Amino acid sequence: MYLLRLSDPDDVDHVCDFLRRVRVDVVVRPDGTVSAAIAGSVTPLHELRELSGYVTTWNALNARSTVELVDTSR
């Protein structure tokens, strides 16, 4: 799982909906961050790259509410 930090915690539902539509498993944590994972990824590197692409897409479409991908270095 990877950690996502949102610049606007009020958008957590929107971010999670976006990620679920592209089949990312998400869990909202009590601190307002989101844990994200992609089931069936070939390798952890592939998962990180795919998730990074989704975060980049979100940020490009939602400049007022950005998401930061935190590499938790399993």
PDB file of N, CA and C in Angstrom:
ATOM      1  N   MET A   1       0.837  -1.187   0.000  1.00  0.00           N
ATOM      2  CA  MET A   1       0.000   0.000   0.000  1.00  0.00           C
ATOM      3  C   MET A   1       0.882   1.251   0.000  1.00  0.00           C
ATOM      4  N   TYR A   2       0.355   2.258  -0.650  1.00  0.00           N
ATOM      5  CA  TYR A   2       1.035   3.548  -0.689  1.00  0.00           C
ATOM      6  C   TYR A   2       0.148   4.577  -0.024  1.00  0.00           C
ATOM      7  N   LEU A   3       0.753   5.628   0.454  1.00  0.00           N
ATOM      8  CA  LEU A   3       0.039   6.678   1.166  1.00  0.00           C
ATOM      9  C   LEU A   3      -0.141   7.888   0.261  1.00  0.00           C
ATOM     10  N   LEU A   4      -1.350   8.436   0.261  1.00  0.00           N
ATOM     11  CA  LEU A   4      -1.654   9.647  -0.491  1.00  0.00           C
ATOM     12  C   LEU A   4      -2.028  10.749   0.489  1.00  0.00           C
ATOM     13  N   ARG A   5      -1.402  11.909   0.325  1.00  0.00           N
ATOM     14  CA  ARG A   5      -1.745  13.095   1.125  1.00  0.00           C
ATOM     15  C   ARG A   5      -2.492  14.069   0.239  1.00  0.00           C
ATOM     16  N   LEU A   6      -3.584  14.582   0.740  1.00  0.00           N
ATOM     17  CA  LEU A   6      -4.412  15.520  -0.020  1.00  0.00           C
ATOM     18  C   LEU A   6      -4.186  16.931   0.484  1.00  0.00           C
ATOM     19  N   SER A   7      -4.109  17.886  -0.431  1.00  0.00           N
ATOM     20  CA  SER A   7      -3.961  19.281  -0.009  1.00  0.00           C
ATOM     21  C   SER A   7      -5.260  19.802   0.589  1.00  0.00           C
ATOM     22  N   ASP A   8      -6.396  19.213   0.185  1.00  0.00           N
ATOM     23  CA  ASP A   8      -7.702  19.605   0.706  1.00  0.00           C
ATOM     24  C   ASP A   8      -8.425  18.344   1.179  1.00  0.00           C
ATOM     25  N   PRO A   9      -8.392  18.080   2.473  1.00  0.00           N
ATOM     26  CA  PRO A   9      -9.027  16.871   2.997  1.00  0.00           C
ATOM     27  C   PRO A   9     -10.526  16.770   2.685  1.00  0.00           C
ATOM     28  N   ASP A  10     -11.159  17.878   2.378  1.00  0.00           N
ATOM     29  CA  ASP A  10     -12.582  17.845   2.023  1.00  0.00           C
ATOM     30  C   ASP A  10     -12.829  17.110   0.705  1.00  0.00           C
ATOM     31  N   ASP A  11     -11.796  16.911  -0.090  1.00  0.00           N
ATOM     32  CA  ASP A  11     -11.931  16.241  -1.386  1.00  0.00           C
ATOM     33  C   ASP A  11     -11.641  14.742  -1.325  1.00  0.00           C
ATOM     34  N   VAL A  12     -11.530  14.200  -0.125  1.00  0.00           N
ATOM     35  CA  VAL A  12     -11.153  12.788   0.005  1.00  0.00           C
ATOM     36  C   VAL A  12     -12.138  11.880  -0.726  1.00  0.00           C
ATOM     37  N   ASP A  13     -13.434  12.162  -0.654  1.00  0.00           N
ATOM     38  CA  ASP A  13     -14.412  11.308  -1.347  1.00  0.00           C
ATOM     39  C   ASP A  13     -14.250  11.376  -2.855  1.00  0.00           C
ATOM     40  N   HIS A  14     -13.955  12.564  -3.382  1.00  0.00           N
ATOM     41  CA  HIS A  14     -13.771  12.727  -4.825  1.00  0.00           C
ATOM     42  C   HIS A  14     -12.521  11.986  -5.310  1.00  0.00           C
ATOM     43  N   VAL A  15     -11.456  12.114  -4.547  1.00  0.00           N
ATOM     44  CA  VAL A  15     -10.209  11.420  -4.907  1.00  0.00           C
ATOM     45  C   VAL A  15     -10.425   9.908  -4.876  1.00  0.00           C
ATOM     46  N   CYS A  16     -11.072   9.422  -3.828  1.00  0.00           N
ATOM     47  CA  CYS A  16     -11.313   7.984  -3.708  1.00  0.00           C
ATOM     48  C   CYS A  16     -12.220   7.480  -4.835  1.00  0.00           C
ATOM     49  N   ASP A  17     -13.241   8.237  -5.185  1.00  0.00           N
ATOM     50  CA  ASP A  17     -14.111   7.848  -6.306  1.00  0.00           C
ATOM     51  C   ASP A  17     -13.315   7.754  -7.599  1.00  0.00           C
ATOM     52  N   PHE A  18     -12.465   8.751  -7.843  1.00  0.00           N
ATOM     53  CA  PHE A  18     -11.627   8.758  -9.044  1.00  0.00           C
ATOM     54  C   PHE A  18     -10.752   7.502  -9.096  1.00  0.00           C
ATOM     55  N   LEU A  19     -10.109   7.192  -7.985  1.00  0.00           N
ATOM     56  CA  LEU A  19      -9.204   6.047  -7.949  1.00  0.00           C
ATOM     57  C   LEU A  19      -9.956   4.719  -8.049  1.00  0.00           C
ATOM     58  N   ARG A  20     -11.105   4.638  -7.435  1.00  0.00           N
ATOM     59  CA  ARG A  20     -11.892   3.393  -7.529  1.00  0.00           C
ATOM     60  C   ARG A  20     -12.335   3.125  -8.969  1.00  0.00           C
ATOM     61  N   ARG A  21     -12.619   4.182  -9.711  1.00  0.00           N
ATOM     62  CA  ARG A  21     -13.039   4.004 -11.110  1.00  0.00           C
ATOM     63  C   ARG A  21     -11.943   3.369 -11.958  1.00  0.00           C
ATOM     64  N   VAL A  22     -10.691   3.547 -11.564  1.00  0.00           N
ATOM     65  CA  VAL A  22      -9.583   2.927 -12.303  1.00  0.00           C
ATOM     66  C   VAL A  22      -9.043   1.696 -11.556  1.00  0.00           C
ATOM     67  N   ARG A  23      -9.884   1.162 -10.687  1.00  0.00           N
ATOM     68  CA  ARG A  23      -9.629  -0.092  -9.972  1.00  0.00           C
ATOM     69  C   ARG A  23      -8.458  -0.042  -8.985  1.00  0.00           C
ATOM     70  N   VAL A  24      -8.341   1.082  -8.303  1.00  0.00           N
ATOM     71  CA  VAL A  24      -7.366   1.202  -7.224  1.00  0.00           C
ATOM     72  C   VAL A  24      -8.116   0.952  -5.916  1.00  0.00           C
ATOM     73  N   ASP A  25      -7.563   0.095  -5.076  1.00  0.00           N
ATOM     74  CA  ASP A  25      -8.139  -0.152  -3.755  1.00  0.00           C
ATOM     75  C   ASP A  25      -7.709   0.971  -2.823  1.00  0.00           C
ATOM     76  N   VAL A  26      -8.671   1.643  -2.198  1.00  0.00           N
ATOM     77  CA  VAL A  26      -8.354   2.763  -1.322  1.00  0.00           C
ATOM     78  C   VAL A  26      -9.014   2.578   0.037  1.00  0.00           C
ATOM     79  N   VAL A  27      -8.333   3.095   1.050  1.00  0.00           N
ATOM     80  CA  VAL A  27      -8.850   3.113   2.417  1.00  0.00           C
ATOM     81  C   VAL A  27      -8.549   4.491   2.990  1.00  0.00           C
ATOM     82  N   VAL A  28      -9.589   5.163   3.459  1.00  0.00           N
ATOM     83  CA  VAL A  28      -9.389   6.467   4.096  1.00  0.00           C
ATOM     84  C   VAL A  28      -8.945   6.218   5.533  1.00  0.00           C
ATOM     85  N   ARG A  29      -7.851   6.854   5.895  1.00  0.00           N
ATOM     86  CA  ARG A  29      -7.302   6.689   7.234  1.00  0.00           C
ATOM     87  C   ARG A  29      -7.831   7.777   8.158  1.00  0.00           C
ATOM     88  N   PRO A  30      -7.798   7.546   9.465  1.00  0.00           N
ATOM     89  CA  PRO A  30      -8.331   8.523  10.417  1.00  0.00           C
ATOM     90  C   PRO A  30      -7.678   9.912  10.331  1.00  0.00           C
ATOM     91  N   ASP A  31      -6.434   9.960   9.864  1.00  0.00           N
ATOM     92  CA  ASP A  31      -5.736  11.253   9.781  1.00  0.00           C
ATOM     93  C   ASP A  31      -6.050  12.007   8.485  1.00  0.00           C
ATOM     94  N   GLY A  32      -6.962  11.464   7.651  1.00  0.00           N
ATOM     95  CA  GLY A  32      -7.349  12.141   6.415  1.00  0.00           C
ATOM     96  C   GLY A  32      -6.520  11.769   5.202  1.00  0.00           C
ATOM     97  N   THR A  33      -5.499  10.943   5.402  1.00  0.00           N
ATOM     98  CA  THR A  33      -4.726  10.455   4.268  1.00  0.00           C
ATOM     99  C   THR A  33      -5.439   9.226   3.691  1.00  0.00           C
ATOM    100  N   VAL A  34      -4.953   8.754   2.573  1.00  0.00           N
ATOM    101  CA  VAL A  34      -5.566   7.606   1.900  1.00  0.00           C
ATOM    102  C   VAL A  34      -4.490   6.566   1.623  1.00  0.00           C
ATOM    103  N   SER A  35      -4.775   5.323   1.976  1.00  0.00           N
ATOM    104  CA  SER A  35      -3.916   4.206   1.587  1.00  0.00           C
ATOM    105  C   SER A  35      -4.425   3.698   0.255  1.00  0.00           C
ATOM    106  N   ALA A  36      -3.511   3.437  -0.665  1.00  0.00           N
ATOM    107  CA  ALA A  36      -3.894   3.006  -2.005  1.00  0.00           C
ATOM    108  C   ALA A  36      -3.040   1.832  -2.444  1.00  0.00           C
ATOM    109  N   ALA A  37      -3.683   0.884  -3.122  1.00  0.00           N
ATOM    110  CA  ALA A  37      -2.983  -0.289  -3.643  1.00  0.00           C
ATOM    111  C   ALA A  37      -3.676  -0.727  -4.923  1.00  0.00           C
ATOM    112  N   ILE A  38      -2.916  -1.371  -5.786  1.00  0.00           N
ATOM    113  CA  ILE A  38      -3.463  -1.900  -7.037  1.00  0.00           C
ATOM    114  C   ILE A  38      -3.276  -3.409  -7.013  1.00  0.00           C
ATOM    115  N   ALA A  39      -4.385  -4.104  -6.812  1.00  0.00           N
ATOM    116  CA  ALA A  39      -4.337  -5.567  -6.749  1.00  0.00           C
ATOM    117  C   ALA A  39      -3.916  -6.127  -8.105  1.00  0.00           C
ATOM    118  N   GLY A  40      -3.096  -7.150  -8.054  1.00  0.00           N
ATOM    119  CA  GLY A  40      -2.692  -7.822  -9.284  1.00  0.00           C
ATOM    120  C   GLY A  40      -1.551  -7.159 -10.024  1.00  0.00           C
ATOM    121  N   SER A  41      -0.923  -6.171  -9.434  1.00  0.00           N
ATOM    122  CA  SER A  41       0.231  -5.554 -10.094  1.00  0.00           C
ATOM    123  C   SER A  41       1.342  -6.581 -10.258  1.00  0.00           C
ATOM    124  N   VAL A  42       2.013  -6.503 -11.375  1.00  0.00           N
ATOM    125  CA  VAL A  42       3.072  -7.473 -11.681  1.00  0.00           C
ATOM    126  C   VAL A  42       4.210  -7.366 -10.681  1.00  0.00           C
ATOM    127  N   THR A  43       4.619  -6.145 -10.371  1.00  0.00           N
ATOM    128  CA  THR A  43       5.693  -5.904  -9.412  1.00  0.00           C
ATOM    129  C   THR A  43       5.352  -4.661  -8.597  1.00  0.00           C
ATOM    130  N   PRO A  44       5.991  -4.474  -7.453  1.00  0.00           N
ATOM    131  CA  PRO A  44       5.781  -3.246  -6.691  1.00  0.00           C
ATOM    132  C   PRO A  44       6.149  -1.989  -7.494  1.00  0.00           C
ATOM    133  N   LEU A  45       7.177  -2.085  -8.337  1.00  0.00           N
ATOM    134  CA  LEU A  45       7.559  -0.939  -9.158  1.00  0.00           C
ATOM    135  C   LEU A  45       6.455  -0.595 -10.156  1.00  0.00           C
ATOM    136  N   HIS A  46       5.848  -1.608 -10.750  1.00  0.00           N
ATOM    137  CA  HIS A  46       4.746  -1.389 -11.685  1.00  0.00           C
ATOM    138  C   HIS A  46       3.581  -0.721 -10.958  1.00  0.00           C
ATOM    139  N   GLU A  47       3.273  -1.190  -9.758  1.00  0.00           N
ATOM    140  CA  GLU A  47       2.204  -0.595  -8.959  1.00  0.00           C
ATOM    141  C   GLU A  47       2.492   0.877  -8.667  1.00  0.00           C
ATOM    142  N   LEU A  48       3.718   1.175  -8.274  1.00  0.00           N
ATOM    143  CA  LEU A  48       4.106   2.554  -7.979  1.00  0.00           C
ATOM    144  C   LEU A  48       3.985   3.438  -9.209  1.00  0.00           C
ATOM    145  N   ARG A  49       4.441   2.958 -10.349  1.00  0.00           N
ATOM    146  CA  ARG A  49       4.367   3.752 -11.579  1.00  0.00           C
ATOM    147  C   ARG A  49       2.923   3.988 -12.013  1.00  0.00           C
ATOM    148  N   GLU A  50       2.085   2.966 -11.909  1.00  0.00           N
ATOM    149  CA  GLU A  50       0.690   3.114 -12.299  1.00  0.00           C
ATOM    150  C   GLU A  50      -0.022   4.098 -11.367  1.00  0.00           C
ATOM    151  N   LEU A  51       0.188   3.939 -10.085  1.00  0.00           N
ATOM    152  CA  LEU A  51      -0.435   4.841  -9.119  1.00  0.00           C
ATOM    153  C   LEU A  51       0.071   6.269  -9.301  1.00  0.00           C
ATOM    154  N   SER A  52       1.341   6.420  -9.590  1.00  0.00           N
ATOM    155  CA  SER A  52       1.913   7.736  -9.852  1.00  0.00           C
ATOM    156  C   SER A  52       1.233   8.396 -11.053  1.00  0.00           C
ATOM    157  N   GLY A  53       0.944   7.609 -12.073  1.00  0.00           N
ATOM    158  CA  GLY A  53       0.244   8.128 -13.245  1.00  0.00           C
ATOM    159  C   GLY A  53      -1.148   8.631 -12.899  1.00  0.00           C
ATOM    160  N   TYR A  54      -1.863   7.897 -12.055  1.00  0.00           N
ATOM    161  CA  TYR A  54      -3.198   8.329 -11.648  1.00  0.00           C
ATOM    162  C   TYR A  54      -3.136   9.612 -10.823  1.00  0.00           C
ATOM    163  N   VAL A  55      -2.144   9.696  -9.941  1.00  0.00           N
ATOM    164  CA  VAL A  55      -1.981  10.903  -9.129  1.00  0.00           C
ATOM    165  C   VAL A  55      -1.641  12.098 -10.030  1.00  0.00           C
ATOM    166  N   THR A  56      -0.777  11.891 -11.003  1.00  0.00           N
ATOM    167  CA  THR A  56      -0.427  12.954 -11.945  1.00  0.00           C
ATOM    168  C   THR A  56      -1.658  13.415 -12.716  1.00  0.00           C
ATOM    169  N   THR A  57      -2.474  12.469 -13.141  1.00  0.00           N
ATOM    170  CA  THR A  57      -3.703  12.811 -13.856  1.00  0.00           C
ATOM    171  C   THR A  57      -4.642  13.607 -12.967  1.00  0.00           C
ATOM    172  N   TRP A  58      -4.840  13.149 -11.729  1.00  0.00           N
ATOM    173  CA  TRP A  58      -5.697  13.899 -10.794  1.00  0.00           C
ATOM    174  C   TRP A  58      -5.193  15.330 -10.648  1.00  0.00           C
ATOM    175  N   ASN A  59      -3.901  15.477 -10.409  1.00  0.00           N
ATOM    176  CA  ASN A  59      -3.330  16.806 -10.184  1.00  0.00           C
ATOM    177  C   ASN A  59      -3.466  17.703 -11.410  1.00  0.00           C
ATOM    178  N   ALA A  60      -3.368  17.137 -12.599  1.00  0.00           N
ATOM    179  CA  ALA A  60      -3.517  17.925 -13.825  1.00  0.00           C
ATOM    180  C   ALA A  60      -4.955  18.403 -13.995  1.00  0.00           C
ATOM    181  N   LEU A  61      -5.900  17.603 -13.560  1.00  0.00           N
ATOM    182  CA  LEU A  61      -7.311  17.953 -13.721  1.00  0.00           C
ATOM    183  C   LEU A  61      -7.875  18.761 -12.552  1.00  0.00           C
ATOM    184  N   ASN A  62      -7.160  18.780 -11.430  1.00  0.00           N
ATOM    185  CA  ASN A  62      -7.667  19.412 -10.206  1.00  0.00           C
ATOM    186  C   ASN A  62      -6.573  20.238  -9.540  1.00  0.00           C
ATOM    187  N   ALA A  63      -6.193  21.303 -10.178  1.00  0.00           N
ATOM    188  CA  ALA A  63      -5.068  22.107  -9.692  1.00  0.00           C
ATOM    189  C   ALA A  63      -5.307  22.709  -8.309  1.00  0.00           C
ATOM    190  N   ARG A  64      -6.557  22.914  -7.943  1.00  0.00           N
ATOM    191  CA  ARG A  64      -6.834  23.528  -6.633  1.00  0.00           C
ATOM    192  C   ARG A  64      -6.773  22.509  -5.491  1.00  0.00           C
ATOM    193  N   SER A  65      -6.796  21.229  -5.814  1.00  0.00           N
ATOM    194  CA  SER A  65      -6.800  20.178  -4.802  1.00  0.00           C
ATOM    195  C   SER A  65      -5.846  19.071  -5.239  1.00  0.00           C
ATOM    196  N   THR A  66      -4.621  19.163  -4.821  1.00  0.00           N
ATOM    197  CA  THR A  66      -3.602  18.225  -5.289  1.00  0.00           C
ATOM    198  C   THR A  66      -3.432  17.046  -4.337  1.00  0.00           C
ATOM    199  N   VAL A  67      -2.857  16.002  -4.883  1.00  0.00           N
ATOM    200  CA  VAL A  67      -2.567  14.775  -4.130  1.00  0.00           C
ATOM    201  C   VAL A  67      -1.069  14.525  -4.225  1.00  0.00           C
ATOM    202  N   GLU A  68      -0.486  14.106  -3.118  1.00  0.00           N
ATOM    203  CA  GLU A  68       0.935  13.764  -3.075  1.00  0.00           C
ATOM    204  C   GLU A  68       1.065  12.269  -2.801  1.00  0.00           C
ATOM    205  N   LEU A  69       1.807  11.579  -3.619  1.00  0.00           N
ATOM    206  CA  LEU A  69       2.081  10.160  -3.422  1.00  0.00           C
ATOM    207  C   LEU A  69       3.326  10.026  -2.553  1.00  0.00           C
ATOM    208  N   VAL A  70       3.161   9.347  -1.428  1.00  0.00           N
ATOM    209  CA  VAL A  70       4.274   9.135  -0.510  1.00  0.00           C
ATOM    210  C   VAL A  70       4.736   7.694  -0.666  1.00  0.00           C
ATOM    211  N   ASP A  71       5.974   7.506  -1.093  1.00  0.00           N
ATOM    212  CA  ASP A  71       6.544   6.167  -1.239  1.00  0.00           C
ATOM    213  C   ASP A  71       6.896   5.668   0.156  1.00  0.00           C
ATOM    214  N   THR A  72       6.191   4.678   0.600  1.00  0.00           N
ATOM    215  CA  THR A  72       6.413   4.159   1.950  1.00  0.00           C
ATOM    216  C   THR A  72       7.563   3.151   2.019  1.00  0.00           C
ATOM    217  N   SER A  73       8.227   2.911   0.906  1.00  0.00           N
ATOM    218  CA  SER A  73       9.396   2.024   0.845  1.00  0.00           C
ATOM    219  C   SER A  73       9.200   0.751   1.640  1.00  0.00           C
ATOM    220  N   ARG A  74       8.258  -0.005   1.209  1.00  0.00           N
ATOM    221  CA  ARG A  74       7.892  -1.239   1.901  1.00  0.00           C
ATOM    222  C   ARG A  74       9.082  -1.880   2.482  1.00  0.00           C
TER     223      ARG A  74
END
